Amino acid sequence: MNDALNWPAPAQAALAARHQAESTAGRQRSARQTLRLLLLRSLAPVSRWTTPAPPTAPPQRVLLIRPDHLGDLLFTTPALQRLRQVWPNAHITALVGPWGQPILADHPALDEILTLPFPGFTRQPATSPWAPYRLLAAEADRLRAGHFDLALILRFDHWWGAWLAQRAHIPRRFGFAVPECVPFLTTAVPYNPRRHEVEQNLALVAAASGQPEITPGPLHFSVPPAAAAWAAAWLAGRSLADRPLVALLPGAGAAVKLWRAESWAALAAALQARGLTPLLAGGAGEVALAQAINAGLPEPLPSAVGETSLAQLAALLQRSALVIGLDSGPMHLAAALGVPTIHLYGPVSAASFGPWGDPARHRVITSAWACVPCNRLDFTDADLPLHPCVRAITVEQVLAALPAAVS
């Protein structure tokens, strides 16, 4: 790829200035967004059921709305634990996408999980412009039957979820003070983009409960026994059960987050030279990437890419001495399991969305590009060569970050 990896410093600075200008322009509210905000405000009239219940009355039925995928749902788990502490007798329900049910299925703080294919989060094209609003009306009827008396909209900009909570006649609705969300909330909490998402979730719980904000605990995910048995058999069948495994997770949700296949291959070879056993893992969409990595090696690495459920992937990661990967949900899964990790970050702020836990166990590597982080992922294929922040990370940087226990 003919990209900007080797540009001189002045050219990099010029590109950084361009990134900054693009980022500033992206933050400016467009005419379409302004119109949407006006429409949303007009659709949120004050009515008798929007009046919040007395703040001294502890809620009996609490609804949490979180439409996101793996990493963001894991970031929510310390807040779930805190909710159970402050409201030990409440019935707590999580409303998540169908993809989120296995992530929170065994969380001890939850009494119930409801699923909903949230518009904009299904990773499928929209069927019609009106489908999200028909779905909202139907789901509001379903939730109204649940008689919830308090809702937390945990994604900071999820106006659809805030509107859903209002349409469901939930009398107390807490979310973040984002203009599109505010019309549907009874309490809007300031959102600080410089804080980690785990801390943001705890701030919302503190506002809703009236209890002090606490230092968040660890992320939570439990590996089911059946998945642990599957992983043990999978590793034994490949004579890997007693090897010092380093799981490599080369996939990510956006092309600009990806590292070069040849860099992964070089890293794997260097790990093998140190007596370690690299293992490729990831989802079905990363099979071609795994094949490209193996094409650069004399012998292919063992690979579970595309072969595992979420729980089985977690079980393999749990059996690893180290996990190396990009800015992705499976990397947060590894951190939740307590496995040491090395994360390669580029466009996204690691301060806000990076690994949660001891920085000595969960290390973040970035390149020296001045525009890191720009917090943009929507680059076209034609633009990608000009945005090499992850590709500029060197194999030597990763090897230097290896924990002493495995290096």
Short mmCIF file of C-alpha atoms in Angstrom, two decimals:
data_model
loop_
_atom_site.label_atom_id
_atom_site.label_comp_id
_atom_site.label_asym_id
_atom_site.label_seq_id
_atom_site.Cartn_x
_atom_site.Cartn_y
_atom_site.Cartn_z
CA MET A 1 0.00 0.00 0.00
CA ASN A 2 1.34 3.39 -0.99
CA ASP A 3 0.54 5.25 2.20
CA ALA A 4 1.99 7.97 4.41
CA LEU A 5 3.99 5.74 6.75
CA ASN A 6 7.33 7.26 5.80
CA TRP A 7 6.32 10.86 5.31
CA PRO A 8 8.78 13.39 6.79
CA ALA A 9 7.80 15.29 9.93
CA PRO A 10 6.62 18.49 8.15
CA ALA A 11 4.31 16.46 5.92
CA GLN A 12 3.00 14.57 8.94
CA ALA A 13 2.34 17.88 10.68
CA ALA A 14 0.43 19.13 7.64
CA LEU A 15 -1.67 15.97 7.62
CA ALA A 16 -2.30 16.37 11.35
CA ALA A 17 -3.57 19.90 10.69
CA ARG A 18 -5.89 18.50 8.03
CA HIS A 19 -7.16 15.90 10.49
CA GLN A 20 -7.82 18.63 13.03
CA ALA A 21 -9.74 20.69 10.50
CA GLU A 22 -11.78 17.64 9.49
CA SER A 23 -12.48 16.83 13.11
CA THR A 24 -13.57 20.39 13.84
CA ALA A 25 -15.83 20.40 10.81
CA GLY A 26 -17.28 17.08 11.87
CA ARG A 27 -18.21 18.50 15.26
CA GLN A 28 -20.10 21.41 13.77
CA ARG A 29 -23.80 20.71 13.71
CA SER A 30 -25.07 20.36 10.17
CA ALA A 31 -28.36 21.79 8.99
CA ARG A 32 -29.78 18.29 8.91
CA GLN A 33 -28.77 17.64 12.52
CA THR A 34 -30.25 20.97 13.58
CA LEU A 35 -33.53 20.09 11.90
CA ARG A 36 -33.52 16.70 13.59
CA LEU A 37 -32.96 18.34 16.97
CA LEU A 38 -35.90 20.68 16.43
CA LEU A 39 -38.11 17.75 15.44
CA LEU A 40 -37.06 15.72 18.45
CA ARG A 41 -37.80 18.61 20.76
CA SER A 42 -41.25 18.97 19.22
CA LEU A 43 -41.91 15.26 19.78
CA ALA A 44 -41.16 15.41 23.50
CA PRO A 45 -44.02 17.45 25.00
CA VAL A 46 -44.30 17.74 28.74
CA SER A 47 -47.13 15.55 30.04
CA ARG A 48 -48.29 14.25 33.37
CA TRP A 49 -46.30 11.02 33.10
CA THR A 50 -43.00 12.76 32.41
CA THR A 51 -42.88 14.20 35.95
CA PRO A 52 -40.19 12.39 37.91
CA ALA A 53 -41.12 10.42 41.00
CA PRO A 54 -39.96 11.82 44.35
CA PRO A 55 -36.18 11.40 44.55
CA THR A 56 -36.50 9.78 47.98
CA ALA A 57 -38.48 6.86 46.61
CA PRO A 58 -36.16 3.99 45.65
CA PRO A 59 -37.11 2.47 42.30
CA GLN A 60 -38.74 -0.93 42.24
CA ARG A 61 -38.22 -1.71 38.55
CA VAL A 62 -35.16 -0.34 36.73
CA LEU A 63 -34.53 -0.50 32.99
CA LEU A 64 -31.04 -0.10 31.51
CA ILE A 65 -30.86 0.72 27.80
CA ARG A 66 -27.56 -0.10 26.06
CA PRO A 67 -27.67 -0.76 22.28
CA ASP A 68 -23.94 -1.29 21.76
CA HIS A 69 -21.74 -4.29 21.09
CA LEU A 70 -19.11 -6.24 23.00
CA GLY A 71 -16.64 -3.66 24.28
CA ASP A 72 -19.18 -1.04 25.35
CA LEU A 73 -21.34 -3.66 27.06
CA LEU A 74 -18.33 -4.87 29.02
CA PHE A 75 -17.64 -1.26 30.01
CA THR A 76 -21.14 -1.25 31.52
CA THR A 77 -20.55 -4.17 33.89
CA PRO A 78 -18.99 -2.18 36.79
CA ALA A 79 -22.07 0.09 36.72
CA LEU A 80 -24.33 -2.97 36.95
CA GLN A 81 -22.53 -4.08 40.07
CA ARG A 82 -22.91 -0.62 41.58
CA LEU A 83 -26.64 -0.57 40.78
CA ARG A 84 -27.15 -3.78 42.72
CA GLN A 85 -25.28 -2.28 45.67
CA VAL A 86 -27.37 0.91 45.81
CA TRP A 87 -30.70 -0.78 45.02
CA PRO A 88 -30.43 -4.29 46.44
CA ASN A 89 -34.18 -4.96 46.26
CA ALA A 90 -34.91 -3.51 42.81
CA HIS A 91 -35.78 -5.64 39.80
CA ILE A 92 -33.08 -4.66 37.27
CA THR A 93 -33.62 -5.33 33.57
CA ALA A 94 -31.14 -4.74 30.74
CA LEU A 95 -32.46 -3.93 27.27
CA VAL A 96 -29.73 -4.83 24.77
CA GLY A 97 -29.37 -5.98 21.20
CA PRO A 98 -29.66 -9.72 20.52
CA TRP A 99 -25.87 -9.64 20.15
CA GLY A 100 -25.59 -8.41 23.74
CA GLN A 101 -27.54 -11.17 25.48
CA PRO A 102 -24.62 -13.64 25.75
CA ILE A 103 -22.34 -10.87 27.07
CA LEU A 104 -24.52 -10.07 30.08
CA ALA A 105 -26.32 -13.41 30.44
CA ASP A 106 -24.75 -14.42 33.74
CA HIS A 107 -24.22 -11.03 35.36
CA PRO A 108 -25.26 -11.35 39.02
CA ALA A 109 -26.71 -7.84 39.17
CA LEU A 110 -29.36 -8.48 36.53
CA ASP A 111 -32.78 -10.02 37.07
CA GLU A 112 -33.82 -9.98 33.41
CA ILE A 113 -32.48 -9.35 29.92
CA LEU A 114 -34.70 -8.11 27.10
CA THR A 115 -33.47 -7.88 23.53
CA LEU A 116 -34.24 -5.45 20.76
CA PRO A 117 -32.55 -5.05 17.33
CA PHE A 118 -31.69 -1.40 17.86
CA PRO A 119 -31.75 0.66 14.65
CA GLY A 120 -28.27 1.73 13.65
CA PHE A 121 -26.62 -1.08 15.62
CA THR A 122 -27.70 -4.20 13.73
CA ARG A 123 -24.87 -3.77 11.19
CA GLN A 124 -27.48 -4.38 8.51
CA PRO A 125 -28.84 -1.87 5.98
CA ALA A 126 -32.07 -0.12 6.95
CA THR A 127 -35.20 -1.58 5.35
CA SER A 128 -37.00 1.77 5.19
CA PRO A 129 -36.65 5.25 6.71
CA TRP A 130 -39.79 4.66 8.79
CA ALA A 131 -38.84 1.26 10.20
CA PRO A 132 -37.01 2.65 13.28
CA TYR A 133 -40.07 4.65 14.32
CA ARG A 134 -42.51 1.77 13.83
CA LEU A 135 -40.19 -0.37 15.93
CA LEU A 136 -40.03 2.33 18.59
CA ALA A 137 -43.81 2.48 18.89
CA ALA A 138 -44.13 -1.30 19.18
CA GLU A 139 -41.33 -1.61 21.71
CA ALA A 140 -42.71 1.24 23.80
CA ASP A 141 -45.96 -0.74 24.16
CA ARG A 142 -43.98 -3.79 25.26
CA LEU A 143 -41.96 -1.85 27.82
CA ARG A 144 -45.01 -0.03 29.14
CA ALA A 145 -46.36 -3.39 30.26
CA GLY A 146 -43.21 -3.83 32.38
CA HIS A 147 -44.18 -0.90 34.66
CA PHE A 148 -40.62 0.39 34.99
CA ASP A 149 -40.26 3.40 37.24
CA LEU A 150 -36.69 4.40 36.29
CA ALA A 151 -34.61 4.12 33.13
CA LEU A 152 -30.91 4.69 32.50
CA ILE A 153 -29.86 5.40 28.91
CA LEU A 154 -26.21 4.42 29.14
CA ARG A 155 -25.02 5.37 25.66
CA PHE A 156 -24.31 9.08 25.73
CA ASP A 157 -25.88 10.02 22.38
CA HIS A 158 -28.71 7.49 22.13
CA TRP A 159 -31.68 9.76 21.56
CA TRP A 160 -33.69 6.84 20.11
CA GLY A 161 -33.35 4.98 23.41
CA ALA A 162 -34.25 8.09 25.41
CA TRP A 163 -37.32 8.61 23.24
CA LEU A 164 -38.23 4.94 23.70
CA ALA A 165 -38.11 5.32 27.48
CA GLN A 166 -40.37 8.36 27.32
CA ARG A 167 -42.85 6.66 24.98
CA ALA A 168 -42.91 3.74 27.44
CA HIS A 169 -44.10 6.19 30.13
CA ILE A 170 -41.14 5.50 32.43
CA PRO A 171 -41.43 8.41 34.88
CA ARG A 172 -37.74 8.88 35.78
CA ARG A 173 -35.30 8.88 32.86
CA PHE A 174 -31.58 9.51 33.31
CA GLY A 175 -29.15 10.02 30.45
CA PHE A 176 -26.41 12.32 29.28
CA ALA A 177 -26.81 15.99 28.42
CA VAL A 178 -26.53 15.59 24.66
CA PRO A 179 -28.91 17.97 22.84
CA GLU A 180 -30.80 15.22 20.97
CA CYS A 181 -31.34 13.24 24.19
CA VAL A 182 -32.26 16.04 26.60
CA PRO A 183 -35.89 16.54 25.41
CA PHE A 184 -36.74 12.97 26.44
CA LEU A 185 -34.97 12.91 29.82
CA THR A 186 -36.13 13.96 33.26
CA THR A 187 -32.50 14.29 34.40
CA ALA A 188 -29.59 15.01 32.04
CA VAL A 189 -26.10 14.34 33.41
CA PRO A 190 -23.04 16.15 31.98
CA TYR A 191 -20.97 14.04 29.62
CA ASN A 192 -17.21 14.50 29.85
CA PRO A 193 -15.51 13.10 26.71
CA ARG A 194 -12.16 13.08 28.52
CA ARG A 195 -13.31 10.47 31.02
CA HIS A 196 -13.26 6.75 30.38
CA GLU A 197 -16.60 5.21 29.42
CA VAL A 198 -16.53 3.00 32.51
CA GLU A 199 -16.38 6.14 34.66
CA GLN A 200 -19.14 7.81 32.62
CA ASN A 201 -21.44 4.88 33.38
CA LEU A 202 -20.71 5.14 37.11
CA ALA A 203 -21.42 8.87 37.02
CA LEU A 204 -24.87 8.17 35.60
CA VAL A 205 -25.56 5.61 38.33
CA ALA A 206 -24.46 8.12 40.97
CA ALA A 207 -26.81 10.77 39.58
CA ALA A 208 -29.75 8.38 39.46
CA SER A 209 -29.19 6.91 42.91
CA GLY A 210 -28.08 10.01 44.78
CA GLN A 211 -25.16 7.99 46.10
CA PRO A 212 -21.50 9.03 45.83
CA GLU A 213 -19.61 8.13 42.69
CA ILE A 214 -17.14 5.36 43.46
CA THR A 215 -13.95 4.05 41.87
CA PRO A 216 -15.10 1.47 39.32
CA GLY A 217 -14.25 -2.15 39.79
CA PRO A 218 -13.10 -4.58 37.08
CA LEU A 219 -15.04 -5.59 33.99
CA HIS A 220 -17.06 -8.78 34.31
CA PHE A 221 -17.37 -11.83 32.09
CA SER A 222 -17.63 -15.43 33.24
CA VAL A 223 -16.60 -18.31 30.97
CA PRO A 224 -19.30 -21.02 31.02
CA PRO A 225 -18.01 -24.50 31.96
CA ALA A 226 -19.06 -25.93 28.59
CA ALA A 227 -16.95 -23.34 26.77
CA ALA A 228 -13.96 -24.01 29.03
CA ALA A 229 -14.25 -27.73 28.26
CA TRP A 230 -14.47 -26.97 24.54
CA ALA A 231 -11.29 -24.86 24.68
CA ALA A 232 -9.42 -27.55 26.60
CA ALA A 233 -10.38 -30.14 23.98
CA TRP A 234 -9.59 -27.80 21.07
CA LEU A 235 -6.10 -27.08 22.41
CA ALA A 236 -5.42 -30.71 23.33
CA GLY A 237 -6.40 -31.83 19.85
CA ARG A 238 -3.69 -29.58 18.40
CA SER A 239 -1.04 -30.42 21.03
CA LEU A 240 -1.24 -26.86 22.36
CA ALA A 241 -2.51 -27.54 25.88
CA ASP A 242 0.86 -27.08 27.58
CA ARG A 243 2.29 -24.40 25.29
CA PRO A 244 2.85 -20.75 26.35
CA LEU A 245 0.12 -19.27 24.17
CA VAL A 246 0.00 -15.70 22.87
CA ALA A 247 -3.40 -15.05 21.31
CA LEU A 248 -3.33 -12.67 18.35
CA LEU A 249 -6.56 -10.79 17.56
CA PRO A 250 -5.88 -9.07 14.20
CA GLY A 251 -9.43 -7.93 13.48
CA ALA A 252 -11.14 -4.62 14.20
CA GLY A 253 -14.43 -2.94 13.39
CA ALA A 254 -13.00 -0.31 11.03
CA ALA A 255 -10.35 -0.54 8.33
CA VAL A 256 -8.39 2.41 9.71
CA LYS A 257 -7.80 0.43 12.93
CA LEU A 258 -6.10 -2.48 11.17
CA TRP A 259 -2.41 -3.37 11.29
CA ARG A 260 -0.56 -4.78 8.26
CA ALA A 261 -0.77 -8.55 7.71
CA GLU A 262 2.99 -8.63 7.18
CA SER A 263 3.48 -6.92 10.56
CA TRP A 264 1.39 -9.60 12.25
CA ALA A 265 3.44 -12.27 10.49
CA ALA A 266 6.72 -10.65 11.58
CA LEU A 267 5.45 -10.39 15.15
CA ALA A 268 4.42 -14.04 15.15
CA ALA A 269 7.84 -15.10 13.91
CA ALA A 270 9.54 -13.03 16.63
CA LEU A 271 7.31 -14.58 19.29
CA GLN A 272 8.12 -18.06 18.04
CA ALA A 273 11.83 -17.24 18.22
CA ARG A 274 11.29 -16.50 21.92
CA GLY A 275 9.73 -19.90 22.54
CA LEU A 276 6.13 -18.67 22.53
CA THR A 277 3.22 -20.09 20.56
CA PRO A 278 1.11 -17.52 18.69
CA LEU A 279 -2.54 -18.44 18.16
CA LEU A 280 -4.81 -16.57 15.74
CA ALA A 281 -8.35 -15.88 16.96
CA GLY A 282 -11.30 -13.79 15.88
CA GLY A 283 -14.61 -13.78 14.10
CA ALA A 284 -15.77 -15.23 10.79
CA GLY A 285 -15.20 -11.91 9.02
CA GLU A 286 -11.47 -12.16 9.71
CA VAL A 287 -10.76 -15.47 7.97
CA ALA A 288 -9.20 -13.77 4.94
CA LEU A 289 -7.02 -11.64 7.20
CA ALA A 290 -5.82 -14.73 9.07
CA GLN A 291 -5.00 -16.40 5.76
CA ALA A 292 -3.00 -13.36 4.67
CA ILE A 293 -1.00 -13.47 7.92
CA ASN A 294 -0.26 -17.17 7.54
CA ALA A 295 0.77 -16.62 3.94
CA GLY A 296 3.75 -14.65 5.24
CA LEU A 297 5.02 -17.47 7.46
CA PRO A 298 6.93 -20.68 6.65
CA GLU A 299 4.37 -22.68 8.65
CA PRO A 300 0.81 -21.51 9.33
CA LEU A 301 -0.11 -20.54 12.85
CA PRO A 302 -2.82 -22.49 14.66
CA SER A 303 -6.05 -20.60 14.04
CA ALA A 304 -9.46 -20.52 15.69
CA VAL A 305 -10.61 -17.61 13.53
CA GLY A 306 -14.26 -18.08 12.61
CA GLU A 307 -14.58 -21.27 14.65
CA THR A 308 -15.74 -19.99 18.03
CA SER A 309 -18.75 -18.61 19.80
CA LEU A 310 -18.19 -15.64 22.07
CA ALA A 311 -17.92 -17.92 25.11
CA GLN A 312 -15.50 -20.27 23.31
CA LEU A 313 -13.34 -17.34 22.24
CA ALA A 314 -13.29 -16.16 25.84
CA ALA A 315 -12.22 -19.62 26.98
CA LEU A 316 -9.30 -19.63 24.54
CA LEU A 317 -8.23 -16.16 25.62
CA GLN A 318 -8.43 -17.21 29.25
CA ARG A 319 -5.98 -20.06 28.51
CA SER A 320 -3.46 -17.61 27.00
CA ALA A 321 -0.47 -16.06 28.72
CA LEU A 322 -0.91 -12.85 26.72
CA VAL A 323 -3.33 -11.37 24.18
CA ILE A 324 -2.19 -8.89 21.51
CA GLY A 325 -4.65 -7.04 19.33
CA LEU A 326 -6.20 -3.81 18.15
CA ASP A 327 -8.97 -1.52 19.35
CA SER A 328 -11.72 -4.15 19.44
CA GLY A 329 -14.35 -5.77 21.63
CA PRO A 330 -12.50 -9.11 21.96
CA MET A 331 -9.52 -7.23 23.40
CA HIS A 332 -11.78 -5.79 26.11
CA LEU A 333 -13.04 -9.33 26.66
CA ALA A 334 -9.47 -10.44 27.34
CA ALA A 335 -9.03 -7.60 29.80
CA ALA A 336 -12.28 -8.58 31.54
CA LEU A 337 -10.89 -12.09 31.97
CA GLY A 338 -7.78 -10.73 33.67
CA VAL A 339 -5.38 -11.85 30.94
CA PRO A 340 -2.44 -9.48 30.24
CA THR A 341 -2.97 -7.56 27.01
CA ILE A 342 -1.19 -5.31 24.52
CA HIS A 343 -3.49 -2.99 22.53
CA LEU A 344 -2.51 -1.20 19.31
CA TYR A 345 -4.50 2.06 19.16
CA GLY A 346 -4.74 4.75 16.51
CA PRO A 347 -7.72 6.95 15.69
CA VAL A 348 -9.75 6.28 18.85
CA SER A 349 -8.85 7.82 22.21
CA ALA A 350 -7.43 5.16 24.51
CA ALA A 351 -8.08 7.50 27.44
CA SER A 352 -11.83 7.23 26.84
CA PHE A 353 -12.20 3.83 25.16
CA GLY A 354 -9.00 1.99 25.99
CA PRO A 355 -8.53 -1.09 28.17
CA TRP A 356 -9.93 -0.86 31.69
CA GLY A 357 -7.63 -2.17 34.38
CA ASP A 358 -4.07 -2.00 35.62
CA PRO A 359 -1.98 -0.18 32.96
CA ALA A 360 0.93 -2.46 33.81
CA ARG A 361 -1.14 -5.48 32.72
CA HIS A 362 -3.03 -3.83 29.86
CA ARG A 363 -0.60 -1.81 27.77
CA VAL A 364 -1.49 0.58 24.96
CA ILE A 365 0.81 1.31 22.02
CA THR A 366 0.30 4.19 19.62
CA SER A 367 2.41 5.62 16.83
CA ALA A 368 4.06 9.03 16.98
CA TRP A 369 1.65 10.63 14.51
CA ALA A 370 0.60 14.04 15.78
CA CYS A 371 -3.06 13.52 14.87
CA VAL A 372 -3.53 10.58 17.25
CA PRO A 373 -6.30 10.42 18.35
CA CYS A 374 -8.60 12.00 15.78
CA ASN A 375 -11.64 9.91 16.87
CA ARG A 376 -12.70 9.33 13.27
CA LEU A 377 -13.43 5.95 11.72
CA ASP A 378 -15.38 6.86 8.59
CA PHE A 379 -12.49 7.16 6.15
CA THR A 380 -13.10 5.92 2.63
CA ASP A 381 -10.88 3.29 1.04
CA ALA A 382 -9.30 6.05 -1.04
CA ASP A 383 -8.46 8.02 2.13
CA LEU A 384 -6.96 5.13 4.09
CA PRO A 385 -3.40 5.54 2.72
CA LEU A 386 -3.36 9.02 4.28
CA HIS A 387 -4.31 7.67 7.71
CA PRO A 388 -1.63 5.14 8.69
CA CYS A 389 -1.59 5.76 12.44
CA VAL A 390 -1.97 2.08 13.34
CA ARG A 391 0.11 0.77 10.44
CA ALA A 392 2.96 3.02 11.60
CA ILE A 393 3.30 1.05 14.85
CA THR A 394 6.38 -1.15 14.55
CA VAL A 395 6.89 -4.78 15.48
CA GLU A 396 9.76 -3.60 17.69
CA GLN A 397 7.36 -1.42 19.70
CA VAL A 398 5.13 -4.41 20.38
CA LEU A 399 8.02 -6.65 21.36
CA ALA A 400 9.31 -3.99 23.73
CA ALA A 401 5.94 -3.98 25.49
CA LEU A 402 5.94 -7.74 26.20
CA PRO A 403 5.52 -8.47 29.90
CA ALA A 404 8.58 -9.91 31.61
CA ALA A 405 6.66 -13.10 32.33
CA VAL A 406 6.46 -13.99 28.63
CA SER A 407 9.34 -12.08 27.00
#
